[in-house]
């Protein structure tokens, strides 16, 4: 598991207080900077990678132009609804938000194509952006 340092504990607390939220290294560094706590960018990367290896955090790489996102999943595998189904994501092409896709049909497609939910991201337009354009509906 590695060393249980003060910085690791502070990072785990920050992440666990934001379940379901996709957080970048820049978000983590900004959070600790605002609180006046010293934690280096290299330390954040190293600790996040360890947490990913331990299964406490999921890492999503969307594309070559966007920083990786991390999500706290705790001791449980990245599942939704307690039913053991994988969680896919959609990135809004307008605002850039990463959205959990809660669709049983995607699970069937994922099983049929052997998609890796940790590396598969669908692109579309979120409900907020569609509503702002008067289109309505949600992703």
CSV table of C-alpha atoms in Angstrom, one decimal:
chain,number,residue,atom,x,y,z
A,1,UNK,CA,0.0,0.0,0.0
A,2,UNK,CA,2.9,2.4,0.5
A,3,UNK,CA,3.6,4.9,3.1
A,4,UNK,CA,0.6,6.6,4.8
A,5,UNK,CA,2.0,10.1,4.8
A,6,UNK,CA,0.2,13.3,5.8
A,7,UNK,CA,0.0,14.4,2.2
A,8,UNK,CA,-1.4,11.1,1.1
A,9,UNK,CA,-4.1,11.3,3.8
A,10,UNK,CA,-4.9,14.9,2.8
A,11,UNK,CA,-5.2,13.8,-0.8
A,12,UNK,CA,-7.4,10.8,0.1
A,13,UNK,CA,-9.7,13.1,2.2
A,14,UNK,CA,-10.0,15.6,-0.7
A,15,UNK,CA,-10.8,12.9,-3.2
A,16,UNK,CA,-13.2,11.0,-1.0
A,17,UNK,CA,-15.1,14.3,-0.3
A,18,UNK,CA,-15.8,14.6,-4.0
A,19,UNK,CA,-17.2,11.2,-5.0
A,20,UNK,CA,-18.2,11.0,-8.7
A,21,UNK,CA,-16.3,14.1,-9.6
A,22,UNK,CA,-13.5,14.0,-12.2
A,23,UNK,CA,-10.4,15.8,-10.8
A,24,UNK,CA,-7.2,16.8,-12.6
A,25,UNK,CA,-3.8,17.2,-11.0
A,26,UNK,CA,-4.2,20.9,-11.5
A,27,UNK,CA,-7.5,20.8,-9.5
A,28,UNK,CA,-5.7,19.0,-6.6
A,29,UNK,CA,-2.8,21.4,-6.6
A,30,UNK,CA,-5.1,24.5,-6.7
A,31,UNK,CA,-7.1,23.0,-3.8
A,32,UNK,CA,-4.1,22.6,-1.6
A,33,UNK,CA,-2.6,26.0,-2.7
A,34,UNK,CA,-5.9,27.8,-1.7
A,35,UNK,CA,-5.7,26.1,1.7
A,36,UNK,CA,-2.0,27.2,2.1
A,37,UNK,CA,-0.8,23.6,2.2
A,38,UNK,CA,2.4,22.7,0.5
A,39,UNK,CA,2.2,19.7,-1.8
A,40,UNK,CA,4.2,19.5,-5.0
A,41,UNK,CA,2.9,18.6,-8.4
A,42,UNK,CA,5.3,15.6,-8.6
A,43,UNK,CA,4.0,14.4,-5.2
A,44,UNK,CA,0.4,14.7,-6.4
A,45,UNK,CA,1.2,12.7,-9.6
A,46,UNK,CA,3.1,10.0,-7.7
A,47,UNK,CA,0.3,9.7,-5.0
A,48,UNK,CA,-2.5,9.6,-7.6
A,49,UNK,CA,-0.7,6.9,-9.6
A,50,UNK,CA,-0.2,4.8,-6.4
A,51,UNK,CA,-3.9,5.2,-5.6
A,52,UNK,CA,-4.8,4.1,-9.1
A,53,UNK,CA,-2.6,1.0,-8.7
A,54,UNK,CA,-4.3,0.3,-5.3
A,55,UNK,CA,-7.8,0.5,-6.9
A,56,UNK,CA,-8.9,3.5,-4.8
A,57,UNK,CA,-8.9,5.9,-7.7
A,58,UNK,CA,-9.8,5.5,-11.4
A,59,UNK,CA,-7.8,7.3,-14.1
A,60,UNK,CA,-9.3,8.4,-17.4
A,61,UNK,CA,-7.3,9.6,-20.3
A,62,UNK,CA,-9.7,11.3,-22.7
A,63,UNK,CA,-7.3,12.3,-25.5
A,64,UNK,CA,-3.9,13.7,-26.2
A,65,UNK,CA,-4.9,17.3,-25.6
A,66,UNK,CA,-6.8,17.0,-22.3
A,67,UNK,CA,-5.2,16.3,-18.9
A,68,UNK,CA,-6.0,12.9,-17.3
A,69,UNK,CA,-8.9,12.9,-14.9
A,70,UNK,CA,-9.0,11.0,-11.6
A,71,UNK,CA,-12.1,9.8,-9.7
A,72,UNK,CA,-12.2,8.4,-6.2
A,73,UNK,CA,-13.9,5.0,-6.2
A,74,UNK,CA,-12.9,3.8,-2.7
A,75,UNK,CA,-12.2,0.2,-2.0
A,76,UNK,CA,-15.0,-0.8,-4.5
A,77,UNK,CA,-14.4,-1.5,-8.1
A,78,UNK,CA,-15.6,1.2,-10.5
A,79,UNK,CA,-19.2,0.1,-10.7
A,80,UNK,CA,-22.5,1.8,-10.5
A,81,UNK,CA,-25.7,0.9,-8.8
A,82,UNK,CA,-24.1,-2.0,-7.0
A,83,UNK,CA,-25.0,-4.3,-9.8
A,84,UNK,CA,-21.5,-4.9,-11.1
A,85,UNK,CA,-21.9,-3.0,-14.3
A,86,UNK,CA,-19.1,-1.0,-15.8
A,87,UNK,CA,-19.4,2.8,-15.9
A,88,UNK,CA,-18.8,4.5,-19.3
A,89,UNK,CA,-18.3,8.2,-19.8
A,90,UNK,CA,-19.2,10.9,-22.3
A,91,UNK,CA,-17.3,14.1,-22.8
A,92,UNK,CA,-19.4,17.2,-23.8
A,93,UNK,CA,-18.0,18.6,-27.0
A,94,UNK,CA,-19.1,22.1,-26.0
A,95,UNK,CA,-18.2,22.6,-22.3
A,96,UNK,CA,-15.8,19.7,-21.8
A,97,UNK,CA,-17.6,18.2,-18.9
A,98,UNK,CA,-17.1,14.4,-18.3
A,99,UNK,CA,-20.4,12.7,-17.6
A,100,UNK,CA,-21.1,9.2,-16.2
A,101,UNK,CA,-23.2,7.3,-18.7
A,102,UNK,CA,-25.9,5.4,-17.0
A,103,UNK,CA,-27.3,3.4,-19.8
A,104,UNK,CA,-28.0,-0.4,-19.9
A,105,UNK,CA,-27.7,-0.4,-23.7
A,106,UNK,CA,-24.1,0.7,-23.4
A,107,UNK,CA,-23.3,-2.2,-21.2
A,108,UNK,CA,-24.5,-4.6,-23.9
A,109,UNK,CA,-22.4,-2.8,-26.5
A,110,UNK,CA,-19.4,-2.9,-24.1
A,111,UNK,CA,-19.8,-6.6,-23.6
A,112,UNK,CA,-20.3,-7.3,-27.3
A,113,UNK,CA,-17.2,-5.3,-28.3
A,114,UNK,CA,-15.1,-6.0,-25.1
A,115,UNK,CA,-14.8,-2.3,-24.5
A,116,UNK,CA,-12.6,-1.1,-21.6
A,117,UNK,CA,-14.8,1.4,-19.6
A,118,UNK,CA,-11.6,2.9,-18.2
A,119,UNK,CA,-10.4,3.9,-21.6
A,120,UNK,CA,-13.6,4.3,-23.6
A,121,UNK,CA,-15.1,7.8,-23.8
A,122,UNK,CA,-18.1,8.8,-25.9
A,123,UNK,CA,-18.5,12.3,-27.3
A,124,UNK,CA,-21.7,14.3,-27.5
A,125,UNK,CA,-23.4,17.3,-26.1
A,126,UNK,CA,-24.6,17.4,-22.4
A,127,UNK,CA,-28.1,18.3,-21.4
A,128,UNK,CA,-27.1,21.7,-20.0
A,129,UNK,CA,-25.5,22.8,-23.2
A,130,UNK,CA,-28.4,21.5,-25.3
A,131,UNK,CA,-30.8,23.3,-23.0
A,132,UNK,CA,-28.8,26.5,-23.3
A,133,UNK,CA,-29.2,26.2,-27.1
A,134,UNK,CA,-32.9,25.5,-26.8
A,135,UNK,CA,-32.5,21.9,-27.9
A,136,UNK,CA,-33.6,20.3,-24.6
A,137,UNK,CA,-32.8,16.7,-23.7
A,138,UNK,CA,-29.9,15.2,-21.8
A,139,UNK,CA,-26.9,13.0,-22.4
